[in-house]
Amino acid sequence: MGKKSKDAIEEHGPVGGIAFFVSLVVLYILTIANLSILPALLTEQSFFRWRLFIVGAIVGAACARYFIRGRISVFLHELKHSVLSNLAGNRAKGMRIDEESGHFEYSYTKRTAHMNALIALAPYFLPVLFFPFLGVSYALAWNYPGIVLICSGLGYGADLILNFKDASPHQSDFYNIRGGYKIGFAYVIGMNCALFTFIAAWVSAGQTWLGSWFFEMLKNGAAIRAAIL
């Protein structure tokens, strides 16, 4: 079951302003745009790369499902709040980790208040395992792309299971958001889908994925502009 997180955001009422709702729409537009260009990024090696990544993701998801529980699960949940809060420039005030629940407290300023909604939802989309697994595997086995794909898949699969295992209507995080659980969960779905499409571009195209993605985006943008004008 999901762990409740009682995060003191020191703000009266729910969070999530115009920027939050605009970003919600942008996430779905970006996901659709990315999905439309993924076929163009496929290469002769894509099937092999996807097979390794998916194997890693399945193993990572299974391990997270059965072994990441109790205090470890709560710690990762609160860590995600903490990471995004610190990146926003907030000041951490404390973290408590219990067997079935925990909380992370922070203070913020008017300059960072717009990030409160994202911080509240961070445990349901932030890939805190994928990037460390990717970074360590690159550092130790950069000359063996198969190992990198399997390891990054492990991190991604674990992140995905933990994200949605916690995303239940009982989580108080969602009720800090304007619109409550439905809007918060829609944001979580949109963010996870958008992140997946970027990871999918990397898996499909390999090290050249960013340049290929940018080129295809420009080409599609030019085609849309020509159709409109």
GROMACS .gro file of C-alpha atoms in nm:
model
  229
    1MET     CA    1   0.000   0.000   0.000
    2GLY     CA    2   0.107   0.360  -0.053
    3LYS     CA    3   0.273   0.552   0.222
    4LYS     CA    4   0.112   0.874   0.338
    5SER     CA    5   0.337   1.176   0.323
    6LYS     CA    6   0.247   1.473   0.544
    7ASP     CA    7   0.448   1.744   0.378
    8ALA     CA    8   0.443   2.083   0.547
    9ILE     CA    9   0.439   2.332   0.262
   10GLU     CA   10   0.350   2.625   0.487
   11GLU     CA   11   0.077   2.752   0.258
   12HIS     CA   12  -0.294   2.798   0.327
   13GLY     CA   13  -0.510   2.611   0.079
   14PRO     CA   14  -0.417   2.395  -0.218
   15VAL     CA   15  -0.125   2.468  -0.451
   16GLY     CA   16  -0.105   2.475  -0.828
   17GLY     CA   17  -0.146   2.799  -1.019
   18ILE     CA   18  -0.172   2.893  -1.386
   19ALA     CA   19   0.181   2.774  -1.461
   20PHE     CA   20   0.099   2.431  -1.318
   21PHE     CA   21  -0.212   2.387  -1.531
   22VAL     CA   22  -0.038   2.516  -1.842
   23SER     CA   23   0.243   2.266  -1.784
   24LEU     CA   24  -0.018   1.990  -1.751
   25VAL     CA   25  -0.142   2.063  -2.102
   26VAL     CA   26   0.214   2.097  -2.234
   27LEU     CA   27   0.306   1.752  -2.098
   28TYR     CA   28   0.037   1.583  -2.305
   29ILE     CA   29   0.123   1.784  -2.616
   30LEU     CA   30   0.490   1.696  -2.573
   31THR     CA   31   0.407   1.329  -2.526
   32ILE     CA   32   0.205   1.320  -2.848
   33ALA     CA   33   0.477   1.509  -3.036
   34ASN     CA   34   0.746   1.273  -2.913
   35LEU     CA   35   0.542   0.964  -2.996
   36SER     CA   36   0.492   1.093  -3.350
   37ILE     CA   37   0.868   1.109  -3.414
   38LEU     CA   38   0.977   0.788  -3.240
   39PRO     CA   39   0.938   0.574  -3.556
   40ALA     CA   40   1.186   0.803  -3.735
   41LEU     CA   41   1.445   0.739  -3.463
   42LEU     CA   42   1.448   0.362  -3.505
   43THR     CA   43   1.770   0.210  -3.639
   44GLU     CA   44   1.890  -0.141  -3.719
   45GLN     CA   45   2.005  -0.178  -3.358
   46SER     CA   46   1.683  -0.049  -3.201
   47PHE     CA   47   1.516  -0.389  -3.158
   48PHE     CA   48   1.823  -0.529  -2.981
   49ARG     CA   49   1.849  -0.220  -2.760
   50TRP     CA   50   1.480  -0.232  -2.668
   51ARG     CA   51   1.502  -0.601  -2.583
   52LEU     CA   52   1.783  -0.540  -2.334
   53PHE     CA   53   1.612  -0.236  -2.184
   54ILE     CA   54   1.279  -0.417  -2.142
   55VAL     CA   55   1.445  -0.717  -1.978
   56GLY     CA   56   1.613  -0.481  -1.733
   57ALA     CA   57   1.287  -0.295  -1.671
   58ILE     CA   58   1.095  -0.616  -1.595
   59VAL     CA   59   1.360  -0.733  -1.348
   60GLY     CA   60   1.381  -0.388  -1.189
   61ALA     CA   61   1.003  -0.367  -1.151
   62ALA     CA   62   0.988  -0.713  -0.995
   63CYS     CA   63   1.267  -0.632  -0.750
   64ALA     CA   64   1.104  -0.305  -0.650
   65ARG     CA   65   0.765  -0.472  -0.611
   66TYR     CA   66   0.889  -0.742  -0.377
   67PHE     CA   67   1.195  -0.596  -0.203
   68ILE     CA   68   1.151  -0.218  -0.173
   69ARG     CA   69   0.911  -0.195   0.117
   70GLY     CA   70   0.877  -0.045   0.462
   71ARG     CA   71   1.130   0.219   0.557
   72ILE     CA   72   1.319   0.192   0.228
   73SER     CA   73   1.003   0.267   0.033
   74VAL     CA   74   0.913   0.557   0.263
   75PHE     CA   75   1.267   0.694   0.240
   76LEU     CA   76   1.261   0.695  -0.141
   77HIS     CA   77   0.920   0.863  -0.135
   78GLU     CA   78   1.039   1.143   0.090
   79LEU     CA   79   1.372   1.165  -0.091
   80LYS     CA   80   1.188   1.259  -0.410
   81HIS     CA   81   1.015   1.545  -0.229
   82SER     CA   82   1.352   1.651  -0.094
   83VAL     CA   83   1.540   1.635  -0.425
   84LEU     CA   84   1.291   1.851  -0.614
   85SER     CA   85   1.255   2.091  -0.322
   86ASN     CA   86   1.632   2.139  -0.305
   87LEU     CA   87   1.656   2.184  -0.681
   88ALA     CA   88   1.392   2.456  -0.652
   89GLY     CA   89   1.613   2.637  -0.400
   90ASN     CA   90   1.404   2.573  -0.089
   91ARG     CA   91   1.542   2.519   0.258
   92ALA     CA   92   1.493   2.172   0.406
   93LYS     CA   93   1.361   2.172   0.763
   94GLY     CA   94   1.357   1.801   0.836
   95MET     CA   95   1.262   1.451   0.729
   96ARG     CA   96   1.107   1.170   0.931
   97ILE     CA   97   1.103   0.810   0.814
   98ASP     CA   98   0.880   0.554   0.986
   99GLU     CA   99   0.791   0.199   0.887
  100GLU     CA  100   0.468   0.291   0.710
  101SER     CA  101   0.474   0.670   0.678
  102GLY     CA  102   0.697   0.973   0.681
  103HIS     CA  103   0.716   1.342   0.607
  104PHE     CA  104   0.949   1.598   0.460
  105GLU     CA  105   0.927   1.961   0.567
  106TYR     CA  106   1.069   2.265   0.391
  107SER     CA  107   1.033   2.639   0.377
  108TYR     CA  108   1.004   2.838   0.057
  109THR     CA  109   0.991   3.194  -0.069
  110LYS     CA  110   0.759   3.376  -0.310
  111ARG     CA  111   1.018   3.311  -0.581
  112THR     CA  112   0.992   2.933  -0.540
  113ALA     CA  113   0.626   2.901  -0.438
  114HIS     CA  114   0.521   2.806  -0.792
  115MET     CA  115   0.718   2.480  -0.751
  116ASN     CA  116   0.511   2.358  -0.455
  117ALA     CA  117   0.270   2.160  -0.672
  118LEU     CA  118   0.555   1.975  -0.844
  119ILE     CA  119   0.724   1.908  -0.512
  120ALA     CA  120   0.401   1.759  -0.376
  121LEU     CA  121   0.377   1.525  -0.677
  122ALA     CA  122   0.750   1.445  -0.708
  123PRO     CA  123   0.727   1.095  -0.552
  124TYR     CA  124   0.503   0.984  -0.839
  125PHE     CA  125   0.725   1.078  -1.131
  126LEU     CA  126   1.081   1.167  -1.029
  127PRO     CA  127   1.325   0.899  -1.162
  128VAL     CA  128   1.560   0.884  -0.863
  129LEU     CA  129   1.680   0.533  -0.952
  130PHE     CA  130   1.697   0.554  -1.332
  131PHE     CA  131   1.957   0.832  -1.347
  132PRO     CA  132   2.194   0.685  -1.084
  133PHE     CA  133   2.175   0.343  -1.253
  134LEU     CA  134   2.238   0.506  -1.591
  135GLY     CA  135   2.524   0.720  -1.462
  136VAL     CA  136   2.703   0.442  -1.275
  137SER     CA  137   2.668   0.196  -1.563
  138TYR     CA  138   2.803   0.454  -1.808
  139ALA     CA  139   3.096   0.527  -1.578
  140LEU     CA  140   3.185   0.161  -1.523
  141ALA     CA  141   3.084   0.006  -1.856
  142TRP     CA  142   3.064   0.287  -2.111
  143ASN     CA  143   3.221   0.060  -2.372
  144TYR     CA  144   2.948  -0.204  -2.324
  145PRO     CA  145   2.616  -0.044  -2.428
  146GLY     CA  146   2.426  -0.365  -2.356
  147ILE     CA  147   2.516  -0.343  -1.987
  148VAL     CA  148   2.416   0.024  -1.981
  149LEU     CA  149   2.076  -0.057  -2.133
  150ILE     CA  150   2.007  -0.339  -1.888
  151CYS     CA  151   2.114  -0.131  -1.588
  152SER     CA  152   1.916   0.174  -1.695
  153GLY     CA  153   1.618  -0.056  -1.753
  154LEU     CA  154   1.654  -0.184  -1.397
  155GLY     CA  155   1.635   0.170  -1.263
  156TYR     CA  156   1.346   0.269  -1.486
  157GLY     CA  157   1.139  -0.039  -1.404
  158ALA     CA  158   1.192   0.012  -1.031
  159ASP     CA  159   1.101   0.382  -1.056
  160LEU     CA  160   0.785   0.308  -1.252
  161ILE     CA  161   0.657   0.052  -1.003
  162LEU     CA  162   0.732   0.276  -0.705
  163ASN     CA  163   0.570   0.576  -0.874
  164PHE     CA  164   0.236   0.407  -0.928
  165LYS     CA  165   0.243   0.190  -0.618
  166ASP     CA  166   0.234   0.509  -0.413
  167ALA     CA  167  -0.014   0.699  -0.632
  168SER     CA  168  -0.331   0.603  -0.447
  169PRO     CA  169  -0.629   0.825  -0.355
  170HIS     CA  170  -0.525   0.791   0.010
  171GLN     CA  171  -0.209   0.996  -0.043
  172SER     CA  172  -0.239   1.339   0.115
  173ASP     CA  173   0.002   1.480  -0.147
  174PHE     CA  174  -0.275   1.479  -0.408
  175TYR     CA  175  -0.508   1.684  -0.192
  176ASN     CA  176  -0.251   1.964  -0.168
  177ILE     CA  177  -0.319   2.019  -0.542
  178ARG     CA  178  -0.596   2.235  -0.681
  179GLY     CA  179  -0.841   1.991  -0.832
  180GLY     CA  180  -0.747   1.716  -0.589
  181TYR     CA  181  -0.670   1.359  -0.683
  182LYS     CA  182  -0.804   1.367  -1.040
  183ILE     CA  183  -0.591   1.663  -1.147
  184GLY     CA  184  -0.289   1.540  -0.953
  185PHE     CA  185  -0.313   1.192  -1.103
  186ALA     CA  186  -0.359   1.337  -1.453
  187TYR     CA  187  -0.037   1.531  -1.399
  188VAL     CA  188   0.144   1.219  -1.279
  189ILE     CA  189   0.030   1.027  -1.588
  190GLY     CA  190   0.135   1.312  -1.818
  191MET     CA  191   0.477   1.350  -1.658
  192ASN     CA  192   0.549   0.977  -1.662
  193CYS     CA  193   0.443   0.953  -2.027
  194ALA     CA  194   0.655   1.252  -2.128
  195LEU     CA  195   0.961   1.117  -1.946
  196PHE     CA  196   0.909   0.777  -2.105
  197THR     CA  197   0.905   0.923  -2.457
  198PHE     CA  198   1.244   1.086  -2.398
  199ILE     CA  199   1.386   0.763  -2.259
  200ALA     CA  200   1.232   0.578  -2.555
  201ALA     CA  201   1.408   0.816  -2.793
  202TRP     CA  202   1.740   0.737  -2.624
  203VAL     CA  203   1.678   0.361  -2.632
  204SER     CA  204   1.575   0.374  -2.999
  205ALA     CA  205   1.852   0.596  -3.137
  206GLY     CA  206   2.141   0.546  -2.895
  207GLN     CA  207   2.399   0.816  -2.832
  208THR     CA  208   2.278   1.026  -3.125
  209TRP     CA  209   1.923   1.043  -2.990
  210LEU     CA  210   1.929   1.410  -2.889
  211GLY     CA  211   2.041   1.539  -3.227
  212SER     CA  212   1.797   1.308  -3.406
  213TRP     CA  213   1.512   1.412  -3.175
  214PHE     CA  214   1.585   1.782  -3.228
  215PHE     CA  215   1.605   1.740  -3.608
  216GLU     CA  216   1.275   1.552  -3.625
  217MET     CA  217   1.105   1.810  -3.402
  218LEU     CA  218   1.223   2.090  -3.629
  219LYS     CA  219   1.105   1.900  -3.936
  220ASN     CA  220   0.760   1.835  -3.788
  221GLY     CA  221   0.735   2.195  -3.672
  222ALA     CA  222   0.817   2.319  -4.021
  223ALA     CA  223   0.555   2.085  -4.169
  224ILE     CA  224   0.289   2.209  -3.927
  225ARG     CA  225   0.380   2.571  -3.998
  226ALA     CA  226   0.358   2.511  -4.373
  227ALA     CA  227   0.018   2.344  -4.336
  228ILE     CA  228  -0.121   2.631  -4.129
  229LEU     CA  229   0.017   2.906  -4.352
   0.00000   0.00000   0.00000
